[in-house]
XYZ file of C-alpha atoms in Angstrom:
334
model
C 6.288 19.397 17.665
C 6.386 20.092 13.946
C 7.951 17.543 11.626
C 10.383 19.303 9.318
C 10.954 16.499 6.807
C 9.589 16.887 3.292
C 7.181 14.557 1.534
C 8.909 12.386 -1.077
C 7.330 12.288 -4.521
C 5.976 8.784 -4.083
C 6.744 7.105 -0.776
C 8.274 7.111 2.642
C 11.076 4.523 2.790
C 11.041 1.771 4.201
C 8.740 0.328 6.807
C 9.732 -2.216 9.437
C 10.124 -5.902 8.783
C 9.580 -7.964 11.914
C 10.743 -11.459 12.756
C 9.328 -12.681 16.065
C 8.389 -15.961 17.750
C 4.654 -16.443 17.513
C 2.627 -19.548 18.034
C 2.475 -23.063 19.389
C 1.535 -26.543 18.283
C -1.267 -28.936 19.002
C -4.799 -29.364 17.728
C -6.917 -31.907 15.940
C -4.309 -33.682 13.808
C -3.040 -36.878 15.413
C 0.721 -36.977 16.149
C 1.220 -40.135 14.125
C -0.465 -38.503 11.092
C 1.721 -35.413 11.389
C 4.845 -37.573 11.633
C 3.796 -39.468 8.535
C 3.261 -36.226 6.675
C 6.711 -35.019 7.627
C 8.371 -38.293 6.602
C 6.958 -37.966 3.053
C 7.728 -34.266 2.603
C 9.698 -32.850 -0.314
C 12.910 -31.369 1.149
C 13.474 -28.661 -1.504
C 9.950 -27.270 -1.850
C 8.377 -24.429 0.142
C 4.638 -23.892 0.228
C 3.372 -20.316 -0.270
C -0.199 -19.693 0.867
C -1.578 -16.275 0.004
C -4.993 -14.894 0.999
C -5.891 -13.487 -2.422
C -4.421 -12.217 -5.665
C -3.785 -8.479 -5.793
C -0.945 -6.134 -6.682
C 0.858 -6.504 -3.354
C 0.597 -10.291 -3.078
C 1.684 -10.637 -6.721
C 4.804 -8.578 -5.982
C 5.496 -10.551 -2.813
C 4.975 -13.871 -4.616
C 7.452 -12.973 -7.352
C 10.039 -11.815 -4.816
C 9.646 -15.000 -2.757
C 9.988 -17.223 -5.825
C 13.128 -15.379 -6.890
C 14.680 -15.563 -3.424
C 13.778 -19.234 -2.973
C 15.220 -20.162 -6.357
C 18.484 -18.470 -5.417
C 18.593 -20.760 -2.376
C 17.856 -23.899 -4.378
C 14.172 -24.176 -3.492
C 11.008 -24.367 -5.548
C 7.795 -22.692 -4.394
C 4.350 -24.260 -4.669
C 1.655 -21.575 -4.506
C -1.889 -21.695 -3.133
C -4.400 -18.829 -3.486
C -7.297 -18.762 -1.004
C -9.379 -16.266 -2.979
C -9.994 -14.258 0.197
C -11.674 -17.166 2.036
C -10.124 -18.159 5.418
C -11.698 -21.631 5.350
C -10.306 -22.289 1.886
C -6.874 -21.296 3.140
C -7.074 -23.721 6.057
C -8.022 -26.506 3.635
C -5.029 -25.504 1.515
C -2.758 -25.873 4.554
C -4.017 -29.447 4.893
C -3.409 -29.947 1.164
C 0.132 -28.562 1.276
C 1.032 -30.933 4.099
C -0.584 -33.822 2.221
C 1.498 -32.796 -0.804
C 4.587 -33.500 1.282
C 5.576 -29.887 1.933
C 6.991 -29.492 5.423
C 7.704 -25.747 5.511
C 5.098 -23.117 4.657
C 5.067 -19.361 4.152
C 1.587 -18.078 4.981
C -0.099 -14.710 4.796
C -3.315 -15.282 6.694
C -6.630 -14.528 5.021
C -7.928 -13.858 8.555
C -5.569 -13.099 11.450
C -7.984 -14.749 13.882
C -7.387 -18.107 12.151
C -3.914 -18.412 13.692
C -4.984 -20.872 16.390
C -6.697 -23.105 13.810
C -3.554 -22.951 11.705
C -1.429 -23.987 14.684
C -3.711 -26.948 15.239
C -3.233 -28.124 11.660
C 0.500 -27.729 11.050
C 1.818 -29.794 13.933
C 5.601 -30.109 13.607
C 5.825 -28.428 10.209
C 7.702 -25.141 9.962
C 5.550 -22.089 9.314
C 6.584 -18.512 8.559
C 3.659 -16.132 8.909
C 3.847 -12.951 6.840
C 1.859 -9.728 6.918
C 0.146 -8.612 10.102
C 0.688 -10.309 13.442
C -1.807 -13.058 14.326
C -4.633 -12.354 16.737
C -3.232 -14.683 19.414
C 0.226 -15.027 20.908
C 1.109 -18.707 21.422
C 4.868 -19.080 21.315
C 6.743 -21.820 19.510
C 10.036 -22.048 17.657
C 8.384 -23.675 14.608
C 5.656 -21.094 13.952
C 7.164 -17.622 13.530
C 6.325 -14.206 12.122
C 8.204 -12.222 9.487
C 5.843 -9.394 8.713
C 5.163 -5.731 8.262
C 5.042 -3.389 11.253
C 1.437 -2.150 11.115
C 1.943 0.426 13.857
C 5.117 1.689 12.211
C 3.361 2.264 8.894
C 0.664 4.240 10.711
C 3.287 6.461 12.318
C 4.716 7.288 8.889
C 1.238 8.091 7.582
C 0.549 10.325 10.577
C 3.859 12.146 10.188
C 3.151 12.865 6.522
C -0.297 14.247 7.346
C 1.047 16.341 10.232
C 3.625 17.837 7.889
C 0.925 18.616 5.324
C -1.419 20.270 7.803
C 1.351 22.380 9.347
C 2.510 23.567 5.947
C -1.001 24.442 4.790
C -1.961 26.241 8.044
C -4.981 24.004 8.205
C -5.803 24.451 11.866
C -5.633 21.833 14.573
C -8.959 20.045 14.044
C -8.579 17.273 11.463
C -11.559 15.231 10.242
C -10.302 11.773 9.246
C -11.798 9.043 7.103
C -10.343 5.603 7.838
C -10.397 2.840 5.230
C -9.032 -0.357 6.692
C -9.007 -4.128 6.523
C -9.776 -6.664 9.209
C -7.259 -6.554 12.051
C -5.462 -3.356 11.026
C -6.453 -1.222 14.016
C -2.805 -0.898 15.092
C -1.954 0.971 11.888
C -4.908 3.346 11.904
C -4.664 3.897 15.654
C -0.985 4.852 15.385
C -1.675 7.209 12.456
C -4.325 9.020 14.476
C -2.165 9.006 17.620
C 0.750 10.535 15.690
C -1.488 13.414 14.599
C -2.589 13.858 18.205
C 1.006 13.820 19.455
C 1.902 16.533 16.961
C -0.689 18.968 18.312
C -3.710 18.135 16.153
C -7.172 17.014 17.212
C -8.173 14.184 14.869
C -11.870 13.369 14.835
C -13.775 10.714 12.918
C -15.522 12.204 9.892
C -17.573 8.987 9.634
C -17.459 5.417 10.881
C -14.482 3.262 9.900
C -14.849 1.831 6.401
C -13.835 -1.826 6.738
C -13.644 -2.893 3.115
C -10.682 -5.264 2.994
C -7.939 -4.794 0.424
C -10.570 -4.234 -2.263
C -10.501 -1.349 -4.721
C -14.117 -1.953 -5.726
C -15.394 -2.031 -2.148
C -13.452 1.109 -1.223
C -14.894 2.866 -4.279
C -18.389 1.807 -3.271
C -17.941 3.007 0.330
C -16.419 6.342 -0.713
C -19.237 6.879 -3.224
C -21.743 6.394 -0.402
C -19.886 8.870 1.834
C -19.857 11.457 -0.946
C -23.598 10.964 -1.449
C -24.046 11.659 2.274
C -21.950 14.846 1.842
C -19.530 13.830 4.585
C -16.932 16.531 5.258
C -13.371 15.306 5.711
C -9.810 16.650 5.729
C -7.853 13.468 4.956
C -8.279 9.812 4.037
C -6.112 7.196 5.743
C -6.062 3.863 3.894
C -4.644 0.484 4.816
C -3.563 -0.356 1.262
C -2.964 1.138 -2.165
C -5.948 -0.838 -3.464
C -8.258 0.965 -1.032
C -6.710 4.335 -1.824
C -7.153 3.756 -5.547
C -10.797 2.896 -4.929
C -11.244 6.169 -3.033
C -9.611 8.024 -5.934
C -11.907 6.244 -8.419
C -14.968 7.407 -6.482
C -13.745 10.989 -6.273
C -12.945 11.163 -9.979
C -16.303 9.611 -10.895
C -17.976 12.359 -8.834
C -15.966 15.036 -10.660
C -13.831 15.863 -7.628
C -10.056 16.342 -7.585
C -8.444 13.709 -5.294
C -5.461 16.004 -4.706
C -7.550 18.593 -2.854
C -7.356 16.611 0.400
C -4.459 14.251 1.234
C -4.967 10.512 0.802
C -2.320 8.275 2.368
C -1.910 4.523 1.989
C 0.457 1.593 2.465
C 2.163 -0.830 0.030
C 3.987 1.282 -2.602
C 2.717 -0.910 -5.440
C 3.318 0.165 -9.039
C -0.184 1.650 -9.313
C 0.092 3.347 -5.934
C 3.437 4.828 -6.875
C 2.022 6.101 -10.172
C -0.890 7.731 -8.339
C 1.529 9.415 -5.932
C 3.715 10.648 -8.766
C 0.789 12.233 -10.609
C -0.568 13.754 -7.391
C -3.877 12.021 -6.715
C -2.318 10.031 -3.857
C -0.411 12.089 -1.296
C 1.785 9.277 0.034
C 2.163 5.501 -0.010
C 4.326 3.851 2.641
C 6.819 1.385 1.200
C 6.387 -1.991 2.902
C 9.419 -3.251 0.976
C 8.135 -6.578 -0.358
C 11.612 -7.511 -1.614
C 13.157 -7.207 1.836
C 10.232 -8.988 3.476
C 10.628 -11.830 0.954
C 14.358 -12.115 1.689
C 13.762 -12.334 5.437
C 10.757 -14.688 5.138
C 12.518 -17.118 2.792
C 15.649 -17.064 4.955
C 13.544 -17.956 8.007
C 11.706 -20.690 6.067
C 14.945 -22.255 4.804
C 16.332 -22.189 8.334
C 13.272 -24.035 9.624
C 13.356 -26.477 6.720
C 16.989 -27.317 7.421
C 16.528 -27.672 11.175
C 18.130 -24.396 12.271
C 16.657 -21.686 14.509
C 14.554 -19.482 12.229
C 16.573 -16.310 12.896
C 20.004 -17.793 12.123
C 21.901 -15.202 10.085
C 18.827 -12.993 9.738
C 20.407 -9.822 11.050
C 23.459 -10.399 8.863
C 21.155 -10.882 5.876
C 19.405 -7.573 6.488
C 22.776 -5.831 6.707
C 22.932 -2.142 7.456
C 19.197 -1.821 6.825
C 18.428 -3.944 9.901
C 18.775 -2.948 13.546
C 17.919 -5.033 16.581
C 14.942 -3.790 18.573
C 15.827 -4.403 22.236
C 12.141 -4.216 23.230
C 11.252 -7.353 21.256
C 13.348 -10.511 21.277
C 14.003 -12.061 17.898
C 13.043 -8.877 16.106
C 14.870 -7.299 13.210
C 13.684 -3.878 12.143
C 14.388 -1.868 9.024
C 14.947 1.771 9.918
C 13.314 4.470 7.749
C 15.821 5.764 5.236
C 17.051 9.318 5.612
C 15.912 11.769 2.972
């Protein structure tokens, strides 16, 4: 099947926002200690724990602060600097600071069980990708981006490009991804396959985290090896910009082969508008912030996390019958 939609100038709108029950309680912290922590908590403060500072987390942080302020809450921020162990220590610190409800984007998705063991009865809203484990509890929930959905949008854009350019069915792909983002890259490749193409790996997956410098380094090495490729599929705008940096430093035009990414940051949008980036999927940080803060306030005030969530999302949100407690944002027509 050929996709007949046209590539927007900068982005495909918008990706899915998920809200789903995730994990359970328990762990090393004694119940009496957890109870004491909760008794001393500050009722109008939310803790925001981010894995690192970059363009996307800065946008998300600002949106969360704005949304929380509108609801009468302050936000205390913690930056893990990319270190999962630092983030876990910061969870301890936030609880010791008297904060009983946390919004957390994990520095490492595999740390979810350790997180569950620390937080006890505190409310936690996980953001970003789903955690590695699935341990259900009404106090530890997920409001995050749909990794697989973003990959589908990337794959559709590439399929459209290759049909329009009469490229042929064999497509050599370079994958730049972070830890735990296989669902996105797998769905991008599967979408190409479903549309009649034969995607093959041009090289091994480049796992370079959301780092522009590391992506530039890896792409420079691939160019030195004279790797042939037909497209570059990136997990973030930061990675895509690093790929573009490497190409430009080597005197090559990034627009010759399509580069697709996720985030729709200001820099990613600018790159798409001037043509070096083919597409960046809009993860809609503002909408994710609205849903995450709403869930956090619900938990903080003793309500089920999804109270009023679908009403908050309005016409942009539709219930996914295949996942309980899930609100999805449908891609906009255009």
